[in-house]
Short mmCIF file of C-alpha atoms in Angstrom, two decimals:
data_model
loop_
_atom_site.label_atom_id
_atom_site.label_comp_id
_atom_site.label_asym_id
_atom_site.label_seq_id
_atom_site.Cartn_x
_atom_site.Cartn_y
_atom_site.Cartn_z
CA UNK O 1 111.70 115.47 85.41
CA UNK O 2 108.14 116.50 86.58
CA UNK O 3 107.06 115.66 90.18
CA UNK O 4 103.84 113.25 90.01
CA UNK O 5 101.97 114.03 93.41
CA UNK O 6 99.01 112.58 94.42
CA UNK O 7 96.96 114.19 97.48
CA UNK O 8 94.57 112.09 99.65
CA UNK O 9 92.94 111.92 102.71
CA UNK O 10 93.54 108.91 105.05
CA UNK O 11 90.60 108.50 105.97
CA UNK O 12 89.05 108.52 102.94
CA UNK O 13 87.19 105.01 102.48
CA UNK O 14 89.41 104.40 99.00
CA UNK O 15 92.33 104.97 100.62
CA UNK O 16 93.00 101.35 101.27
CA UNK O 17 92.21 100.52 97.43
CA UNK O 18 94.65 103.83 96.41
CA UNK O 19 97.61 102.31 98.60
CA UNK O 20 97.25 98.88 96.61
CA UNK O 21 97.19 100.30 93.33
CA UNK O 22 100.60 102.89 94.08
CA UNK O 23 102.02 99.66 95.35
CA UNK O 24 101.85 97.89 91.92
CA UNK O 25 104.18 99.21 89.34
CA UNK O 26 102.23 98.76 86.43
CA UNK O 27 99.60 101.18 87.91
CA UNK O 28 102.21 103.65 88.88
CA UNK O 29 103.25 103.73 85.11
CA UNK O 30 99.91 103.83 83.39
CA UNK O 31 99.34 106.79 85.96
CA UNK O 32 102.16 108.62 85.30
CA UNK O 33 101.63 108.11 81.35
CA UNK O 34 98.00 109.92 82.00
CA UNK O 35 99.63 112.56 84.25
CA UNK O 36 101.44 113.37 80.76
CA UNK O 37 98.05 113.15 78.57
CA UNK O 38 94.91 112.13 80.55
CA UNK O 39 93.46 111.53 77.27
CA UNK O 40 95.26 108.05 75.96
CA UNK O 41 93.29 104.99 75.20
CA UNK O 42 94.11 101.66 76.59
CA UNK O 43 95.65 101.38 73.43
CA UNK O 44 98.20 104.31 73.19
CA UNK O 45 98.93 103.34 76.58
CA UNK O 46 99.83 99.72 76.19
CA UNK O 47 101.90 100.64 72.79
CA UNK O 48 103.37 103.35 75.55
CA UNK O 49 104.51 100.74 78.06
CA UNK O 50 104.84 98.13 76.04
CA UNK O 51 102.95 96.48 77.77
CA UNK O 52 100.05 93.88 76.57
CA UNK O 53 97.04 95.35 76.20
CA UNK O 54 95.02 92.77 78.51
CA UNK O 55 97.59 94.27 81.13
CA UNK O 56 96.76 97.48 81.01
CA UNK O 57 93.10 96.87 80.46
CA UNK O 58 93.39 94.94 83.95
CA UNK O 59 95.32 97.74 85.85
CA UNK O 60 93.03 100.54 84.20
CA UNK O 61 89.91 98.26 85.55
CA UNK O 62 92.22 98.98 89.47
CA UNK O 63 92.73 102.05 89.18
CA UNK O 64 89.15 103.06 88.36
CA UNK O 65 87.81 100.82 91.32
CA UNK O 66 90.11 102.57 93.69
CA UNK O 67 88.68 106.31 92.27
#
């Protein structure tokens, strides 16, 4: 298994948007899916997860707000 780490600052002013987004488990998957290959589409990543696409489009659009 391959350790996932994330380094941050706290008092960075996303760090408040970062905690909400490793709190929701569909985030924590897409991001450890683009730890593996940064280069998926929303696509590959929903047929991934299988998840719905809407889904992931919604947690991508989370992610990139919180940076």
């Amino acid at each position: 298994m391959t350790n996932k780490e994330i380094n941050m600052n706290l008092d960075d002013p996303r760090a408040e948007k970062i905690a909400e987004v490793l709190g929701n488990k569909t985030c924590k998957k897409i991001l450890g899916v683009l730890a593996e290959n940064a280069e998926m589409s929303e696509s590959d990543i929903a047929r991934e997860l299988g998840l719905p696409l809407n889904t992931v489009g919604y947690n991508i659009k989370k992610l990139v707000e919180a940076g």
